[in-house]
């Protein structure tokens, strides 16, 4: 999975987040880091570990495609 900083707005506050995934012995290790856009040095980090299937992938990364009306880009949300 490519490391990409994304943004989200909740209650008029802008946050940025990065989602990273690594594989190790049929396990999927996912790390989610969230911070306020202005304070990137303060992060809230979540670690998830689950099984990984060679065909379907990690169950945590299976989602639904939604179109972003601002950019007209289809994004996958879990």
PDB file of C-alpha atoms in Angstrom:
ATOM      1  CA  UNK A   1       0.000   0.000   0.000  1.00  0.00           C
ATOM      2  CA  UNK A   2       1.305   3.394  -1.006  1.00  0.00           C
ATOM      3  CA  UNK A   3       1.847   5.902   1.814  1.00  0.00           C
ATOM      4  CA  UNK A   4      -0.424   8.847   1.129  1.00  0.00           C
ATOM      5  CA  UNK A   5      -1.481  11.639   3.459  1.00  0.00           C
ATOM      6  CA  UNK A   6      -5.212  12.202   3.253  1.00  0.00           C
ATOM      7  CA  UNK A   7      -7.445  14.775   4.840  1.00  0.00           C
ATOM      8  CA  UNK A   8     -10.829  14.794   6.521  1.00  0.00           C
ATOM      9  CA  UNK A   9     -12.935  17.546   8.037  1.00  0.00           C
ATOM     10  CA  UNK A  10     -14.971  16.919  11.193  1.00  0.00           C
ATOM     11  CA  UNK A  11     -16.907  19.731  12.893  1.00  0.00           C
ATOM     12  CA  UNK A  12     -15.011  22.326  10.825  1.00  0.00           C
ATOM     13  CA  UNK A  13     -11.625  21.003  12.023  1.00  0.00           C
ATOM     14  CA  UNK A  14      -9.220  19.667   9.427  1.00  0.00           C
ATOM     15  CA  UNK A  15      -7.323  16.470  10.170  1.00  0.00           C
ATOM     16  CA  UNK A  16      -4.736  14.561   8.184  1.00  0.00           C
ATOM     17  CA  UNK A  17      -4.175  10.822   8.324  1.00  0.00           C
ATOM     18  CA  UNK A  18      -1.912   8.149   6.921  1.00  0.00           C
ATOM     19  CA  UNK A  19      -2.851   4.494   6.552  1.00  0.00           C
ATOM     20  CA  UNK A  20      -0.008   1.960   6.246  1.00  0.00           C
ATOM     21  CA  UNK A  21      -0.254  -1.794   5.743  1.00  0.00           C
ATOM     22  CA  UNK A  22       2.373  -4.503   6.059  1.00  0.00           C
ATOM     23  CA  UNK A  23       2.168  -8.270   5.628  1.00  0.00           C
ATOM     24  CA  UNK A  24       3.928 -10.830   7.786  1.00  0.00           C
ATOM     25  CA  UNK A  25       3.268 -14.582   7.806  1.00  0.00           C
ATOM     26  CA  UNK A  26      -0.353 -14.461   6.545  1.00  0.00           C
ATOM     27  CA  UNK A  27      -1.148 -11.525   8.866  1.00  0.00           C
ATOM     28  CA  UNK A  28      -2.104  -8.005   7.894  1.00  0.00           C
ATOM     29  CA  UNK A  29      -0.703  -5.266  10.135  1.00  0.00           C
ATOM     30  CA  UNK A  30      -2.381  -1.892   9.652  1.00  0.00           C
ATOM     31  CA  UNK A  31      -1.321   1.382  11.242  1.00  0.00           C
ATOM     32  CA  UNK A  32      -3.513   4.495  11.178  1.00  0.00           C
ATOM     33  CA  UNK A  33      -2.009   7.848  12.241  1.00  0.00           C
ATOM     34  CA  UNK A  34      -4.326  10.846  12.692  1.00  0.00           C
ATOM     35  CA  UNK A  35      -3.410  14.429  13.600  1.00  0.00           C
ATOM     36  CA  UNK A  36      -4.744  17.949  13.324  1.00  0.00           C
ATOM     37  CA  UNK A  37      -3.490  19.571  10.131  1.00  0.00           C
ATOM     38  CA  UNK A  38      -1.760  22.349  12.091  1.00  0.00           C
ATOM     39  CA  UNK A  39      -0.178  19.991  14.647  1.00  0.00           C
ATOM     40  CA  UNK A  40       1.286  17.093  12.703  1.00  0.00           C
ATOM     41  CA  UNK A  41       3.818  16.389  15.452  1.00  0.00           C
ATOM     42  CA  UNK A  42       0.960  15.263  17.765  1.00  0.00           C
ATOM     43  CA  UNK A  43      -0.535  12.057  16.396  1.00  0.00           C
ATOM     44  CA  UNK A  44      -3.056   9.511  17.531  1.00  0.00           C
ATOM     45  CA  UNK A  45      -1.887   6.098  16.324  1.00  0.00           C
ATOM     46  CA  UNK A  46      -3.966   2.922  16.005  1.00  0.00           C
ATOM     47  CA  UNK A  47      -2.525  -0.541  15.305  1.00  0.00           C
ATOM     48  CA  UNK A  48      -4.709  -3.313  13.868  1.00  0.00           C
ATOM     49  CA  UNK A  49      -3.679  -6.897  13.200  1.00  0.00           C
ATOM     50  CA  UNK A  50      -5.827  -9.435  11.378  1.00  0.00           C
ATOM     51  CA  UNK A  51      -5.610 -12.397   9.023  1.00  0.00           C
ATOM     52  CA  UNK A  52      -4.840 -11.846   5.374  1.00  0.00           C
ATOM     53  CA  UNK A  53      -6.137 -13.878   2.470  1.00  0.00           C
ATOM     54  CA  UNK A  54      -4.027 -14.113  -0.730  1.00  0.00           C
ATOM     55  CA  UNK A  55      -7.134 -13.687  -2.918  1.00  0.00           C
ATOM     56  CA  UNK A  56      -9.398 -11.257  -1.037  1.00  0.00           C
ATOM     57  CA  UNK A  57      -6.781  -9.455   1.066  1.00  0.00           C
ATOM     58  CA  UNK A  58      -7.276  -7.977   4.509  1.00  0.00           C
ATOM     59  CA  UNK A  59     -10.900  -7.794   5.719  1.00  0.00           C
ATOM     60  CA  UNK A  60     -10.181  -4.342   7.173  1.00  0.00           C
ATOM     61  CA  UNK A  61      -9.389  -2.908   3.743  1.00  0.00           C
ATOM     62  CA  UNK A  62     -12.482  -4.127   1.913  1.00  0.00           C
ATOM     63  CA  UNK A  63     -14.845  -1.214   1.509  1.00  0.00           C
ATOM     64  CA  UNK A  64     -17.237   0.654  -0.700  1.00  0.00           C
ATOM     65  CA  UNK A  65     -16.375   3.048  -3.513  1.00  0.00           C
ATOM     66  CA  UNK A  66     -17.725   6.594  -3.120  1.00  0.00           C
ATOM     67  CA  UNK A  67     -17.289   9.539  -5.458  1.00  0.00           C
ATOM     68  CA  UNK A  68     -15.760  12.684  -3.990  1.00  0.00           C
ATOM     69  CA  UNK A  69     -17.952  15.494  -5.351  1.00  0.00           C
ATOM     70  CA  UNK A  70     -15.194  18.100  -4.978  1.00  0.00           C
ATOM     71  CA  UNK A  71     -12.536  16.219  -6.962  1.00  0.00           C
ATOM     72  CA  UNK A  72     -14.701  13.794  -8.991  1.00  0.00           C
ATOM     73  CA  UNK A  73     -12.360  11.002  -7.889  1.00  0.00           C
ATOM     74  CA  UNK A  74     -13.773   7.677  -6.713  1.00  0.00           C
ATOM     75  CA  UNK A  75     -12.373   6.730  -3.290  1.00  0.00           C
ATOM     76  CA  UNK A  76     -12.756   3.515  -1.296  1.00  0.00           C
ATOM     77  CA  UNK A  77     -14.087   3.837   2.246  1.00  0.00           C
ATOM     78  CA  UNK A  78     -14.075   1.050   4.819  1.00  0.00           C
TER      79      UNK A  78
END
